[in-house]
Amino acid sequence: MRDSTELLGRPRELRDRYQQDGYVLLRGILDPVEVMRIRGAYFSLFPEGYLRPGTAPAAGVYSGQTAPAMPHGVAGHPAHTFVRSAEYARFAEAPRLAELAEVLLDGPVALLPRKVLRHFDRESKQASRAHVDRAYPSGGDMVTAWITLGDCPIDRGGVIYLSDSQRLPAEAGDLERSVTDRPYDPRPISHDLAWTARTVGGRWLWTDFRVGDVALHCPDLIHASLDNTTDIARLSTDLRFQRAEEPVDPRWAVPWAADDGA
Ligand SMILES: O=C(O)CCC(=O)C(=O)O
């Protein structure tokens, strides 16, 4: 990924870069101590045994056990609880993030209440399929902030972007959805990322994310995430901002649950 941190403080150039690339990667814009505090608060919610004994919650070192019993993000799972906490709300509502979204969307923005928390450990054998956020309606023009909650080097499975895919005609993704492990779901393009790049064109762009970094992408940029092949849990949040004057899709006006179907 191209690093656009040098454009902070030059709003017009940052917006131009976002429009050109479909994303901007900004290094070190959040306080690492605060981000690690949030990471620690989340992992503190897990039952004893989930984290490796003797390690701090903020380290998020997976013990190899598969607790908790319920799937990620459904009622009763720590992610479901955490996205409803005042602590997480304060983090998500940081003025720094909304200010950046205002620069990219060129006007006042609103943070959508449906804020997603993604946690993948090695055992989950899960990552995000290639998709565009436009396929998950939330209203009009919007920008997604992908925030790593802790370091996320490539082997921990961060977000990746398919270069220039935001320029594809809207129908391109629909036409190509022939290789998918979710044939009943028209939203993901494919679980096969190599096939997606070969078919749609472009290169997958990646980076080693460090705590404090944020990537912001437009709703038409194809993105996915990689497998976590390490013992350290990967944790991130997706925050979506849209122009303040636009109506909010009711599905995005309520807190996220992994099984809400939105
Ligand atoms: O963090 C990831 O794996 C990507 C999540 C994502 O793109 C989404 O929730 O729309």
Short mmCIF file of C-alpha atoms and ligand atoms in Angstrom, two decimals:
data_model
loop_
_atom_site.label_atom_id
_atom_site.label_comp_id
_atom_site.label_asym_id
_atom_site.label_seq_id
_atom_site.Cartn_x
_atom_site.Cartn_y
_atom_site.Cartn_z
CA MET A 1 0.00 0.00 0.00
CA ARG A 2 1.09 3.53 -0.63
CA ASP A 3 1.78 5.49 2.56
CA SER A 4 -0.06 8.84 2.49
CA THR A 5 0.94 10.05 5.95
CA GLU A 6 2.97 12.91 4.47
CA LEU A 7 -0.26 14.42 3.13
CA LEU A 8 -1.75 14.97 6.59
CA GLY A 9 -2.28 18.70 6.99
CA ARG A 10 -2.77 19.09 3.21
CA PRO A 11 -6.49 18.22 2.95
CA ARG A 12 -6.95 18.78 -0.74
CA GLU A 13 -3.96 16.60 -1.64
CA LEU A 14 -5.07 13.90 0.78
CA ARG A 15 -8.55 13.88 -0.79
CA ASP A 16 -7.02 13.77 -4.27
CA ARG A 17 -4.89 10.78 -3.25
CA TYR A 18 -7.97 9.04 -1.80
CA GLN A 19 -9.89 9.65 -5.01
CA GLN A 20 -7.01 8.43 -7.11
CA ASP A 21 -6.10 5.28 -5.14
CA GLY A 22 -9.45 4.50 -3.51
CA TYR A 23 -7.74 4.40 -0.11
CA VAL A 24 -5.24 6.20 2.06
CA LEU A 25 -2.88 4.54 4.52
CA LEU A 26 -2.02 6.81 7.43
CA ARG A 27 0.69 5.80 9.88
CA GLY A 28 0.70 6.56 13.57
CA ILE A 29 -2.34 8.80 13.70
CA LEU A 30 -3.87 7.20 16.80
CA ASP A 31 -2.23 7.08 20.22
CA PRO A 32 -0.70 3.58 20.46
CA VAL A 33 -1.16 3.49 24.23
CA GLU A 34 -4.88 4.20 23.87
CA VAL A 35 -5.27 1.61 21.08
CA MET A 36 -3.48 -1.03 23.16
CA ARG A 37 -5.72 -0.15 26.11
CA ILE A 38 -8.75 -0.89 23.92
CA ARG A 39 -7.17 -4.16 22.76
CA GLY A 40 -6.52 -5.14 26.38
CA ALA A 41 -10.06 -4.21 27.45
CA TYR A 42 -11.49 -6.48 24.74
CA PHE A 43 -9.31 -9.50 25.51
CA SER A 44 -9.99 -9.04 29.25
CA LEU A 45 -13.59 -10.07 28.50
CA PHE A 46 -12.55 -13.60 27.48
CA PRO A 47 -12.87 -16.55 29.82
CA GLU A 48 -9.74 -17.77 31.52
CA GLY A 49 -7.88 -20.17 29.27
CA TYR A 50 -8.48 -18.34 25.99
CA LEU A 51 -5.23 -16.40 26.38
CA ARG A 52 -1.91 -18.09 27.01
CA PRO A 53 -1.30 -18.20 30.79
CA GLY A 54 1.15 -15.59 32.03
CA THR A 55 0.54 -13.19 29.12
CA ALA A 56 -1.16 -9.78 29.36
CA PRO A 57 -4.62 -9.38 27.77
CA ALA A 58 -3.36 -6.60 25.48
CA ALA A 59 -0.82 -8.99 23.98
CA GLY A 60 -3.71 -11.15 22.78
CA VAL A 61 -1.66 -14.35 22.71
CA TYR A 62 -4.00 -17.18 21.87
CA SER A 63 -3.65 -20.27 24.07
CA GLY A 64 -4.79 -22.69 21.40
CA GLN A 65 -8.08 -23.41 23.13
CA THR A 66 -11.27 -22.67 21.23
CA ALA A 67 -13.23 -20.88 23.98
CA PRO A 68 -15.65 -19.12 24.00
CA ALA A 69 -18.23 -21.57 22.80
CA MET A 70 -20.41 -19.19 20.78
CA PRO A 71 -19.45 -17.83 17.35
CA HIS A 72 -17.67 -14.50 17.05
CA GLY A 73 -19.84 -11.42 17.45
CA VAL A 74 -23.15 -13.03 18.39
CA ALA A 75 -24.93 -12.22 21.67
CA GLY A 76 -22.87 -13.59 24.55
CA HIS A 77 -19.55 -13.35 22.69
CA PRO A 78 -17.14 -10.68 24.00
CA ALA A 79 -17.14 -8.84 20.65
CA HIS A 80 -20.92 -8.37 20.88
CA THR A 81 -20.55 -7.00 24.40
CA PHE A 82 -17.55 -4.83 23.57
CA VAL A 83 -19.09 -2.94 20.63
CA ARG A 84 -21.91 -1.94 23.00
CA SER A 85 -19.55 -0.58 25.68
CA ALA A 86 -19.03 3.10 26.52
CA GLU A 87 -15.27 2.55 26.28
CA TYR A 88 -15.42 1.40 22.67
CA ALA A 89 -17.89 4.19 21.79
CA ARG A 90 -15.44 6.80 23.15
CA PHE A 91 -12.65 5.30 21.05
CA ALA A 92 -14.75 5.20 17.87
CA GLU A 93 -15.96 8.75 18.41
CA ALA A 94 -12.43 10.19 18.54
CA PRO A 95 -12.56 13.55 16.74
CA ARG A 96 -9.38 12.64 14.82
CA LEU A 97 -11.19 9.92 12.88
CA ALA A 98 -14.25 11.99 12.03
CA GLU A 99 -12.01 14.89 10.96
CA LEU A 100 -10.20 12.63 8.52
CA ALA A 101 -13.50 11.33 7.13
CA GLU A 102 -14.62 14.95 6.68
CA VAL A 103 -11.52 15.67 4.64
CA LEU A 104 -12.05 12.63 2.43
CA LEU A 105 -15.79 13.17 1.92
CA ASP A 106 -15.35 16.94 1.73
CA GLY A 107 -18.01 17.89 4.25
CA PRO A 108 -19.59 17.09 7.62
CA VAL A 109 -19.90 13.38 8.39
CA ALA A 110 -21.78 11.08 10.75
CA LEU A 111 -20.34 7.89 12.24
CA LEU A 112 -22.69 4.98 11.57
CA PRO A 113 -23.71 3.17 14.78
CA ARG A 114 -23.13 -0.30 13.29
CA LYS A 115 -19.41 -0.60 14.08
CA VAL A 116 -17.79 -3.92 13.27
CA LEU A 117 -15.14 -5.68 15.36
CA ARG A 118 -13.13 -8.40 13.58
CA HIS A 119 -11.09 -10.84 15.62
CA PHE A 120 -9.40 -13.76 13.91
CA ASP A 121 -7.22 -16.24 15.70
CA ARG A 122 -5.30 -19.01 14.03
CA GLU A 123 -7.84 -21.63 15.07
CA SER A 124 -10.80 -19.76 13.51
CA LYS A 125 -9.48 -20.47 10.00
CA GLN A 126 -11.42 -17.43 8.85
CA ALA A 127 -10.67 -14.23 7.03
CA SER A 128 -12.75 -11.74 5.04
CA ARG A 129 -13.73 -12.67 1.49
CA ALA A 130 -13.11 -10.26 -1.41
CA HIS A 131 -15.95 -7.74 -1.37
CA VAL A 132 -16.85 -4.09 -1.75
CA ASP A 133 -18.55 -2.20 1.06
CA ARG A 134 -21.07 -0.81 -1.44
CA ALA A 135 -22.62 -4.30 -1.50
CA TYR A 136 -23.52 -3.88 2.19
CA PRO A 137 -25.81 -0.86 1.94
CA SER A 138 -25.50 1.90 4.45
CA GLY A 139 -26.83 4.94 2.67
CA GLY A 140 -25.00 7.24 0.28
CA ASP A 141 -21.38 8.24 -0.07
CA MET A 142 -19.28 6.81 2.71
CA VAL A 143 -15.76 6.00 3.78
CA THR A 144 -14.64 3.06 5.90
CA ALA A 145 -11.83 3.43 8.43
CA TRP A 146 -10.04 0.11 9.00
CA ILE A 147 -8.26 0.37 12.31
CA THR A 148 -5.83 -2.23 13.52
CA LEU A 149 -6.16 -2.76 17.26
CA GLY A 150 -2.57 -3.81 17.89
CA ASP A 151 0.24 -4.50 15.43
CA CYS A 152 -0.82 -6.46 12.35
CA PRO A 153 2.09 -7.68 10.24
CA ILE A 154 1.14 -9.57 7.09
CA ASP A 155 1.17 -12.99 8.75
CA ARG A 156 -1.42 -11.81 11.27
CA GLY A 157 -3.95 -11.24 8.49
CA GLY A 158 -4.62 -7.54 7.91
CA VAL A 159 -6.84 -5.94 5.30
CA ILE A 160 -5.62 -5.96 1.67
CA TYR A 161 -6.84 -3.85 -1.24
CA LEU A 162 -7.13 -4.80 -4.92
CA SER A 163 -5.36 -2.00 -6.78
CA ASP A 164 -7.54 0.35 -8.81
CA SER A 165 -10.58 -1.90 -8.39
CA GLN A 166 -12.66 1.15 -7.40
CA ARG A 167 -12.57 2.13 -11.06
CA LEU A 168 -14.24 -1.04 -12.32
CA PRO A 169 -17.74 -0.65 -13.74
CA ALA A 170 -20.29 -1.50 -11.03
CA GLU A 171 -21.39 -4.66 -12.85
CA ALA A 172 -17.86 -6.11 -13.12
CA GLY A 173 -17.95 -7.78 -9.72
CA ASP A 174 -21.44 -9.21 -10.31
CA LEU A 175 -20.45 -10.82 -13.58
CA GLU A 176 -17.47 -12.54 -12.08
CA ARG A 177 -19.01 -14.14 -9.01
CA SER A 178 -18.59 -17.69 -10.26
CA VAL A 179 -15.99 -18.93 -7.76
CA THR A 180 -17.42 -18.59 -4.29
CA ASP A 181 -17.92 -20.65 -1.17
CA ARG A 182 -21.14 -18.69 -0.50
CA PRO A 183 -23.21 -19.16 -3.67
CA TYR A 184 -26.37 -18.11 -1.82
CA ASP A 185 -24.85 -14.73 -0.85
CA PRO A 186 -24.49 -12.17 -3.68
CA ARG A 187 -22.36 -9.78 -1.62
CA PRO A 188 -18.88 -11.35 -1.45
CA ILE A 189 -17.10 -11.60 -4.80
CA SER A 190 -15.06 -14.68 -3.89
CA HIS A 191 -13.17 -16.41 -1.09
CA ASP A 192 -10.39 -17.10 -3.63
CA LEU A 193 -8.23 -13.99 -3.62
CA ALA A 194 -5.76 -15.13 -6.29
CA TRP A 195 -8.65 -15.99 -8.60
CA THR A 196 -10.25 -12.60 -7.91
CA ALA A 197 -7.10 -10.72 -8.90
CA ARG A 198 -6.60 -12.83 -12.01
CA THR A 199 -10.21 -12.43 -13.11
CA VAL A 200 -10.91 -8.83 -12.21
CA GLY A 201 -7.35 -7.60 -12.72
CA GLY A 202 -5.06 -5.68 -10.39
CA ARG A 203 -2.62 -6.57 -7.63
CA TRP A 204 -3.39 -7.15 -3.99
CA LEU A 205 -1.85 -4.35 -1.95
CA TRP A 206 -0.75 -5.09 1.60
CA THR A 207 1.28 -3.61 4.40
CA ASP A 208 2.60 -4.50 7.83
CA PHE A 209 0.22 -2.45 9.98
CA ARG A 210 1.51 -1.03 13.22
CA VAL A 211 -0.57 -0.01 16.19
CA GLY A 212 -1.77 3.58 15.61
CA ASP A 213 -2.10 3.13 11.83
CA VAL A 214 -5.44 3.59 10.02
CA ALA A 215 -6.40 2.77 6.42
CA LEU A 216 -9.47 4.50 4.98
CA HIS A 217 -11.11 3.11 1.84
CA CYS A 218 -13.94 4.00 -0.47
CA PRO A 219 -17.05 1.80 -0.84
CA ASP A 220 -16.09 0.55 -4.33
CA LEU A 221 -12.58 -0.67 -3.56
CA ILE A 222 -12.39 -4.48 -3.53
CA HIS A 223 -10.81 -5.65 -0.30
CA ALA A 224 -10.38 -8.77 1.80
CA SER A 225 -8.14 -9.99 4.58
CA LEU A 226 -5.44 -12.62 4.90
CA ASP A 227 -5.21 -15.64 7.16
CA ASN A 228 -3.74 -15.24 10.59
CA THR A 229 -0.97 -17.83 10.79
CA THR A 230 0.42 -16.70 14.15
CA ASP A 231 -0.43 -17.26 17.81
CA ILE A 232 -1.22 -13.57 18.27
CA ALA A 233 -4.87 -12.73 17.77
CA ARG A 234 -5.67 -10.25 15.02
CA LEU A 235 -8.10 -7.54 16.13
CA SER A 236 -9.45 -4.64 14.08
CA THR A 237 -12.49 -2.45 13.81
CA ASP A 238 -14.31 -1.07 10.76
CA LEU A 239 -15.92 2.33 11.27
CA ARG A 240 -18.04 3.81 8.52
CA PHE A 241 -18.69 7.49 8.06
CA GLN A 242 -21.17 9.00 5.65
CA ARG A 243 -22.14 12.53 4.73
CA ALA A 244 -24.10 13.97 7.67
CA GLU A 245 -27.01 15.17 5.56
CA GLU A 246 -27.72 11.74 4.06
CA PRO A 247 -30.29 9.38 5.59
CA VAL A 248 -28.89 6.37 7.47
CA ASP A 249 -29.96 2.91 6.36
CA PRO A 250 -31.88 1.48 9.37
CA ARG A 251 -29.66 -1.64 9.33
CA TRP A 252 -26.65 0.58 10.04
CA ALA A 253 -28.40 2.65 12.68
CA VAL A 254 -28.09 -0.06 15.34
CA PRO A 255 -25.07 -1.77 16.94
CA TRP A 256 -23.42 -4.57 15.01
CA ALA A 257 -24.03 -8.25 15.68
CA ALA A 258 -22.25 -10.85 13.56
CA ASP A 259 -25.55 -12.58 12.81
CA ASP A 260 -27.61 -9.45 12.02
CA GLY A 261 -27.49 -10.16 8.30
CA ALA A 262 -26.77 -6.52 7.36
O1 LIG B 1 -10.95 -6.77 8.76
C1 LIG B 1 -11.27 -7.45 7.79
O2 LIG B 1 -11.03 -8.62 7.72
C2 LIG B 1 -12.06 -6.77 6.72
C3 LIG B 1 -13.42 -6.46 7.22
C4 LIG B 1 -14.28 -5.83 6.19
O3 LIG B 1 -13.85 -5.49 5.14
C5 LIG B 1 -15.68 -5.56 6.48
O4 LIG B 1 -16.15 -5.84 7.58
O5 LIG B 1 -16.37 -5.05 5.57
#
